[in-house]
């Protein structure tokens, strides 16, 4: 009793302590992304096995270990599977202080929606940990929580603490070892406040531009590209209401974090907590799946390693030397070799002379003779017949590889795929029993969060055409099965196609090592880049020492460019709405208000609108220049009135011409050969006046030869115009 | 000992300092605690044993006056050559004019208006240790404005004024970004490739370029030759060298020496680092690239090093480049930075020359200076002010936070506050001056 009293009086002046709330966590069991397709079409990402346990178990085990008492598991895609799993697992049964409660939603399309759902449920009553169900960590949250709470006491606007870790991205590929893009952060070294966050850096920009106001309150800031975002956040309850207030926030980082940092009206602040010796990482793509699996096997995540029972993995794994883990019942041929950093699951049989290195093999797999498995992940109940060769592949449950199959690096075989004899699956292929969803019937919402991630999925179902890429061995005996198969003879499955752009980037997020040619390419481009940027530096005008207020220092162009690019995009989006049927008059209003908010001139409006129109002309299919010209003509007549609205004076008309020239040189080179023809058209349709065209030509007189390409092209027309005007004067 | 040549850029008759400067008193000879400001730099250099100096002065007349004063004051102590350059050539122009005199490996360039106790030898040593092409002295920018004098104009300026935006590596030895002049007030634009090379960049707004640089001579001469539009060391040459450090374009003779230098191998080292990051995941490429690139001249990235020497916070560092700075420095040299003045202070923490005469009930407060031959009447009061030689000051005169130069006459009942009164000025009875600069011309 006395003790209790003492305790009370100690903390009585601390309201936080008086109203002590259990530490809560929100675990998002849906990444709202599509990077693990096709596997995630059949099973949610959080239930995919990582080394020998589903990812969500690692996250839950970690949450329990850091003292979380209530974890809300938010399930959306495949929610039933997640719930079933949780119900069966010991997480729901165990009586202890850690309770797991699933929250189901069927219409959430982003982390933002998920948090709004949770807000509406009203279950969060204090600071909470926000993680996704694919987070692997062994860090202690004590310090970070303490820091967060203390900051909150002093400053109620400090709503979030983000966990970060040192990780330097490669200077060649600009991605981290987890396959994530490089992240730029600016952090106040004293307060650890996050001042700037950019995870999708535009590689073509050579400069990072930081608002000068960042240095207004602090004399020093640290700009980092060597920190990794662990995606572990300690949030105050306000975070949930912020998501509700800003219903357009979808992505945790791209919308929420950046939104908070940019908005200085509300003054909310985000802080960082750096961990040094402990582990924290998130599985975002196949490359991080590979990296983190290796980290687990190499015990960086201790105690979350295969041979320690930290949750229901009922592990009796034995660790041999060289990082080889073996379940008790492995039927291994005496001549089979298991090399360093591998794990073999229970009930798996390995045939003679097979070699396994750097790989994880699940339970009850059957591996034939002379099989070579290198750097691969084989899940449960997989049958691999004799003489197969697998390198850096991911093979899901129930896959059957017949004799002599070769999986090249980066191959993903989804559940129950069967591959016929001696088939070579080319690098980076993804094979699934399910057809590739077309753009229309794919969960568009699911892709939302990832819309600009650069991984473009092909809109069409791949069919026989694609199987031709797979080299069937001509003398295959099982010819009779061929018509039932998509993956070679006696095989079952679709090979998903990746569009050109997608394939380009495929290597970034693959399990396969980065190909040597790619590195060479980067190396060489690094050199040429430097050449280019040298010119850029030289072109900076010099400024004078004695004129302190000289305005002649070089960078203005870049800033303008950024703003005007944004503006252009906005105008284009607005124009798209006209195409979608919005009344053009409203659009004129909208464009005008855009002009005011971006502080642009009428001429900029005219240029941007013209650009949008031309782009829409370009979007219609065409096979020849003639057709393009026709399309352009049609579009221009259609939008003439709209465009005329912006062309009040000759200045705007000239701007349109300059813009057109720039487009022909840069963004839409397709128009370059048609410049003169379109110019003629613009004149005939009364969009551009004679005066405007002639003064444009005059303006260009003194320009560089390279600038005069289009004037030259249009010379006959200009000549005709001049003569015509002279005639009139006479 | 150290192969360093020193160039002191002593300026001319800077318009910014009007009306304090004049034909008779060029900037270099403006008094700070009754000594020409240039003497502070010269003695600072002398203390680091840098005695071979070239002093560059703008304008023939000014050069003659400065030269005359130096030969009188330092005849046996320093070996000084005074060079005159036309006005408004800028600091880069001034150096171009004396470039043919430079022969040493490294050149130390100091502004003649620097009042500081940071040893130039330390800057030079840092420069040598890193094999840098340029090393610049950075010191803490004054945080608060002038003291209670608080002219409103001054306050506004202090709020706004930021001297430089500086980017440093985590060890704070490499200078990776610098914005000077008008750029300081704009958004900060950092080169990505430089950030990528270091991983972490410390961006600071609390440091200022103190206008003391050590340059590798060949590099300096090359840049001055090739970039004939460069006008200023601080705003052109230094930022140029900083931003090109990862892809140096300094001509071969300037650079190869750097690369031969053990410290200068940043480029090839970088290359190996790049590669080794990928050794694990792409072993074949690693070998190939290693063979392809490291030091073959056309492939190797040429780099050079720009370094910074950051003076500790306790050091004093100020440039006399504005009227405000003139008042501040004069105040500091008899106040918080009194060790710079070279005088010994009385127990009242002031300096009153024995030949000065004080009337009855006249008080001279702490942090004041009254030079030889000056006379003051009765019931005067002097606070935080400097009074020059042979001044005649009447009774009931109050002088606060001001500088009074030589041969000034102030009659009874005057009040002088926060002002500068140049030599030979005559103030009649009951003049009230507040935040003024008075000159006879």
PDB file of C-alpha atoms in Angstrom, chain A residues 168-174 182 184 189 201-227 287 513-517 519-520 522-524 526-527 530-531 533-538 540-556 558-559, chain B residues 16 58 88-92 162 165 172 180-193 195-206 211 227 229-236 240 243-244 246-249 270-271 273-275 277-278 280-286 288-289 292-293 298-301 319 321:
ATOM      1  CA  UNK A 168      24.593   4.538 -48.044  1.00  0.00           C
ATOM      2  CA  UNK A 169      23.093   3.970 -51.462  1.00  0.00           C
ATOM      3  CA  UNK A 170      25.298   2.916 -54.299  1.00  0.00           C
ATOM      4  CA  UNK A 171      26.705   5.887 -56.128  1.00  0.00           C
ATOM      5  CA  UNK A 172      26.092   4.128 -59.393  1.00  0.00           C
ATOM      6  CA  UNK A 173      22.542   2.895 -59.162  1.00  0.00           C
ATOM      7  CA  UNK A 174      21.371   5.325 -56.475  1.00  0.00           C
ATOM      8  CA  UNK A 182      17.870   6.910 -52.453  1.00  0.00           C
ATOM      9  CA  UNK A 184      17.217  12.684 -49.270  1.00  0.00           C
ATOM     10  CA  UNK A 189      21.371  18.010 -35.909  1.00  0.00           C
ATOM     11  CA  UNK A 201      14.404  12.076 -56.453  1.00  0.00           C
ATOM     12  CA  UNK A 202      14.460  13.218 -59.971  1.00  0.00           C
ATOM     13  CA  UNK A 203      17.714  11.811 -61.236  1.00  0.00           C
ATOM     14  CA  UNK A 204      17.864  14.269 -64.075  1.00  0.00           C
ATOM     15  CA  UNK A 205      18.101  17.181 -61.680  1.00  0.00           C
ATOM     16  CA  UNK A 206      21.626  17.782 -60.598  1.00  0.00           C
ATOM     17  CA  UNK A 207      20.713  20.010 -57.712  1.00  0.00           C
ATOM     18  CA  UNK A 208      18.734  19.605 -54.572  1.00  0.00           C
ATOM     19  CA  UNK A 209      16.872  22.750 -53.774  1.00  0.00           C
ATOM     20  CA  UNK A 210      16.150  23.466 -50.142  1.00  0.00           C
ATOM     21  CA  UNK A 211      13.890  26.267 -49.106  1.00  0.00           C
ATOM     22  CA  UNK A 212      15.914  29.095 -47.641  1.00  0.00           C
ATOM     23  CA  UNK A 213      13.442  29.275 -44.783  1.00  0.00           C
ATOM     24  CA  UNK A 214      14.770  25.968 -43.484  1.00  0.00           C
ATOM     25  CA  UNK A 215      17.782  27.798 -42.147  1.00  0.00           C
ATOM     26  CA  UNK A 216      15.713  30.543 -40.606  1.00  0.00           C
ATOM     27  CA  UNK A 217      15.141  28.808 -37.315  1.00  0.00           C
ATOM     28  CA  UNK A 218      18.295  26.753 -37.088  1.00  0.00           C
ATOM     29  CA  UNK A 219      21.792  27.756 -38.146  1.00  0.00           C
ATOM     30  CA  UNK A 220      22.768  24.246 -39.139  1.00  0.00           C
ATOM     31  CA  UNK A 221      21.152  21.367 -40.907  1.00  0.00           C
ATOM     32  CA  UNK A 222      22.438  18.044 -42.054  1.00  0.00           C
ATOM     33  CA  UNK A 223      21.546  16.895 -45.503  1.00  0.00           C
ATOM     34  CA  UNK A 224      21.670  13.136 -45.839  1.00  0.00           C
ATOM     35  CA  UNK A 225      21.480  10.664 -48.611  1.00  0.00           C
ATOM     36  CA  UNK A 226      22.980   7.977 -46.413  1.00  0.00           C
ATOM     37  CA  UNK A 227      19.984   7.278 -44.234  1.00  0.00           C
ATOM     38  CA  UNK A 287      15.547  -7.296 -53.660  1.00  0.00           C
ATOM     39  CA  UNK A 513      22.317  -9.515 -58.684  1.00  0.00           C
ATOM     40  CA  UNK A 514      22.632  -6.383 -60.697  1.00  0.00           C
ATOM     41  CA  UNK A 515      23.916  -7.461 -64.099  1.00  0.00           C
ATOM     42  CA  UNK A 516      27.445  -6.480 -64.922  1.00  0.00           C
ATOM     43  CA  UNK A 517      26.406  -4.712 -68.105  1.00  0.00           C
ATOM     44  CA  UNK A 519      26.938  -1.439 -63.854  1.00  0.00           C
ATOM     45  CA  UNK A 520      29.132  -0.748 -66.824  1.00  0.00           C
ATOM     46  CA  UNK A 522      26.058   3.338 -65.167  1.00  0.00           C
ATOM     47  CA  UNK A 523      29.757   3.788 -64.907  1.00  0.00           C
ATOM     48  CA  UNK A 524      30.010   5.137 -68.381  1.00  0.00           C
ATOM     49  CA  UNK A 526      28.470   8.690 -64.794  1.00  0.00           C
ATOM     50  CA  UNK A 527      31.381   9.913 -66.873  1.00  0.00           C
ATOM     51  CA  UNK A 530      30.044  14.786 -65.559  1.00  0.00           C
ATOM     52  CA  UNK A 531      30.941  16.143 -68.925  1.00  0.00           C
ATOM     53  CA  UNK A 533      27.419  19.148 -65.878  1.00  0.00           C
ATOM     54  CA  UNK A 534      30.748  20.757 -66.484  1.00  0.00           C
ATOM     55  CA  UNK A 535      29.234  22.823 -69.206  1.00  0.00           C
ATOM     56  CA  UNK A 536      26.454  23.658 -66.916  1.00  0.00           C
ATOM     57  CA  UNK A 537      28.833  25.012 -64.365  1.00  0.00           C
ATOM     58  CA  UNK A 538      30.710  27.009 -66.910  1.00  0.00           C
ATOM     59  CA  UNK A 540      26.996  30.197 -64.741  1.00  0.00           C
ATOM     60  CA  UNK A 541      27.573  33.855 -65.082  1.00  0.00           C
ATOM     61  CA  UNK A 542      30.168  35.372 -62.881  1.00  0.00           C
ATOM     62  CA  UNK A 543      29.139  37.828 -60.301  1.00  0.00           C
ATOM     63  CA  UNK A 544      30.961  40.796 -58.960  1.00  0.00           C
ATOM     64  CA  UNK A 545      32.614  40.910 -55.613  1.00  0.00           C
ATOM     65  CA  UNK A 546      32.057  44.537 -54.988  1.00  0.00           C
ATOM     66  CA  UNK A 547      28.362  44.555 -55.758  1.00  0.00           C
ATOM     67  CA  UNK A 548      27.070  42.748 -52.749  1.00  0.00           C
ATOM     68  CA  UNK A 549      23.515  42.845 -53.911  1.00  0.00           C
ATOM     69  CA  UNK A 550      24.289  41.749 -57.396  1.00  0.00           C
ATOM     70  CA  UNK A 551      21.508  39.676 -58.822  1.00  0.00           C
ATOM     71  CA  UNK A 552      23.647  38.151 -61.454  1.00  0.00           C
ATOM     72  CA  UNK A 553      24.319  34.869 -59.747  1.00  0.00           C
ATOM     73  CA  UNK A 554      23.248  32.074 -61.866  1.00  0.00           C
ATOM     74  CA  UNK A 555      20.556  29.862 -60.557  1.00  0.00           C
ATOM     75  CA  UNK A 556      17.357  31.696 -61.362  1.00  0.00           C
ATOM     76  CA  UNK A 558      16.400  26.452 -62.589  1.00  0.00           C
ATOM     77  CA  UNK A 559      13.931  27.751 -60.077  1.00  0.00           C
TER      78      UNK A 559
ATOM     79  CA  UNK B  16      30.743  51.955 -48.662  1.00  0.00           C
ATOM     80  CA  UNK B  58      43.594  50.335 -55.161  1.00  0.00           C
ATOM     81  CA  UNK B  88      37.245  48.605 -59.106  1.00  0.00           C
ATOM     82  CA  UNK B  89      39.242  45.717 -60.531  1.00  0.00           C
ATOM     83  CA  UNK B  90      37.858  43.491 -57.810  1.00  0.00           C
ATOM     84  CA  UNK B  91      39.853  41.109 -55.687  1.00  0.00           C
ATOM     85  CA  UNK B  92      40.420  38.778 -58.620  1.00  0.00           C
ATOM     86  CA  UNK B 162      23.518  36.262 -43.432  1.00  0.00           C
ATOM     87  CA  UNK B 165      25.716  29.353 -46.649  1.00  0.00           C
ATOM     88  CA  UNK B 172      34.151  19.648 -41.083  1.00  0.00           C
ATOM     89  CA  UNK B 180      28.075  34.010 -51.248  1.00  0.00           C
ATOM     90  CA  UNK B 181      26.619  37.361 -52.073  1.00  0.00           C
ATOM     91  CA  UNK B 182      23.089  37.545 -53.387  1.00  0.00           C
ATOM     92  CA  UNK B 183      22.788  33.788 -53.544  1.00  0.00           C
ATOM     93  CA  UNK B 184      22.758  33.608 -49.784  1.00  0.00           C
ATOM     94  CA  UNK B 185      19.247  34.950 -49.663  1.00  0.00           C
ATOM     95  CA  UNK B 186      17.957  32.416 -52.158  1.00  0.00           C
ATOM     96  CA  UNK B 187      16.969  28.803 -51.761  1.00  0.00           C
ATOM     97  CA  UNK B 188      19.859  26.496 -51.125  1.00  0.00           C
ATOM     98  CA  UNK B 189      20.897  24.485 -54.136  1.00  0.00           C
ATOM     99  CA  UNK B 190      23.193  21.613 -53.364  1.00  0.00           C
ATOM    100  CA  UNK B 191      24.897  19.514 -55.995  1.00  0.00           C
ATOM    101  CA  UNK B 192      23.677  15.964 -55.753  1.00  0.00           C
ATOM    102  CA  UNK B 193      26.912  14.390 -56.848  1.00  0.00           C
ATOM    103  CA  UNK B 195      26.170  14.926 -51.478  1.00  0.00           C
ATOM    104  CA  UNK B 196      26.396  11.421 -52.858  1.00  0.00           C
ATOM    105  CA  UNK B 197      30.139  11.390 -52.513  1.00  0.00           C
ATOM    106  CA  UNK B 198      29.989  12.179 -48.814  1.00  0.00           C
ATOM    107  CA  UNK B 199      26.570  10.881 -47.789  1.00  0.00           C
ATOM    108  CA  UNK B 200      26.055  13.647 -45.312  1.00  0.00           C
ATOM    109  CA  UNK B 201      26.429  17.322 -45.813  1.00  0.00           C
ATOM    110  CA  UNK B 202      26.312  19.817 -43.001  1.00  0.00           C
ATOM    111  CA  UNK B 203      24.741  23.019 -44.185  1.00  0.00           C
ATOM    112  CA  UNK B 204      25.327  26.008 -41.992  1.00  0.00           C
ATOM    113  CA  UNK B 205      24.291  29.590 -42.013  1.00  0.00           C
ATOM    114  CA  UNK B 206      26.271  30.636 -38.951  1.00  0.00           C
ATOM    115  CA  UNK B 211      38.482  36.446 -46.478  1.00  0.00           C
ATOM    116  CA  UNK B 227      38.123  32.780 -66.263  1.00  0.00           C
ATOM    117  CA  UNK B 229      35.203  37.353 -66.140  1.00  0.00           C
ATOM    118  CA  UNK B 230      35.852  36.421 -62.550  1.00  0.00           C
ATOM    119  CA  UNK B 231      35.852  39.558 -60.534  1.00  0.00           C
ATOM    120  CA  UNK B 232      35.925  38.424 -56.971  1.00  0.00           C
ATOM    121  CA  UNK B 233      37.752  35.760 -55.021  1.00  0.00           C
ATOM    122  CA  UNK B 234      34.925  35.348 -52.582  1.00  0.00           C
ATOM    123  CA  UNK B 235      32.029  35.277 -55.008  1.00  0.00           C
ATOM    124  CA  UNK B 236      33.594  33.839 -58.128  1.00  0.00           C
ATOM    125  CA  UNK B 240      33.859  27.961 -58.740  1.00  0.00           C
ATOM    126  CA  UNK B 243      31.484  23.401 -57.175  1.00  0.00           C
ATOM    127  CA  UNK B 244      33.894  21.808 -59.606  1.00  0.00           C
ATOM    128  CA  UNK B 246      34.488  16.428 -58.146  1.00  0.00           C
ATOM    129  CA  UNK B 247      35.172  17.078 -61.798  1.00  0.00           C
ATOM    130  CA  UNK B 248      38.058  19.348 -61.837  1.00  0.00           C
ATOM    131  CA  UNK B 249      38.738  21.227 -64.989  1.00  0.00           C
ATOM    132  CA  UNK B 270      36.114   7.013 -55.075  1.00  0.00           C
ATOM    133  CA  UNK B 271      36.139   4.726 -57.970  1.00  0.00           C
ATOM    134  CA  UNK B 273      34.586   2.537 -53.383  1.00  0.00           C
ATOM    135  CA  UNK B 274      31.927   2.580 -56.047  1.00  0.00           C
ATOM    136  CA  UNK B 275      33.105  -0.674 -57.315  1.00  0.00           C
ATOM    137  CA  UNK B 277      29.911  -1.654 -53.210  1.00  0.00           C
ATOM    138  CA  UNK B 278      29.008  -3.867 -56.088  1.00  0.00           C
ATOM    139  CA  UNK B 280      29.297  -8.762 -53.775  1.00  0.00           C
ATOM    140  CA  UNK B 281      26.445  -8.586 -56.170  1.00  0.00           C
ATOM    141  CA  UNK B 282      28.283  -8.370 -59.431  1.00  0.00           C
ATOM    142  CA  UNK B 283      31.736  -9.799 -59.076  1.00  0.00           C
ATOM    143  CA  UNK B 284      32.455  -9.923 -62.744  1.00  0.00           C
ATOM    144  CA  UNK B 285      31.652  -6.304 -63.267  1.00  0.00           C
ATOM    145  CA  UNK B 286      33.868  -5.392 -60.390  1.00  0.00           C
ATOM    146  CA  UNK B 288      36.147  -5.446 -65.364  1.00  0.00           C
ATOM    147  CA  UNK B 289      35.594  -1.994 -64.079  1.00  0.00           C
ATOM    148  CA  UNK B 292      38.914  -0.368 -67.092  1.00  0.00           C
ATOM    149  CA  UNK B 293      38.979   2.727 -65.097  1.00  0.00           C
ATOM    150  CA  UNK B 298      41.077   9.856 -69.900  1.00  0.00           C
ATOM    151  CA  UNK B 299      38.833   7.920 -67.590  1.00  0.00           C
ATOM    152  CA  UNK B 300      39.888   8.944 -64.151  1.00  0.00           C
ATOM    153  CA  UNK B 301      37.692  11.573 -62.652  1.00  0.00           C
ATOM    154  CA  UNK B 319      36.075  42.630 -41.255  1.00  0.00           C
ATOM    155  CA  UNK B 321      33.809  46.644 -44.449  1.00  0.00           C
TER     156      UNK B 321
END
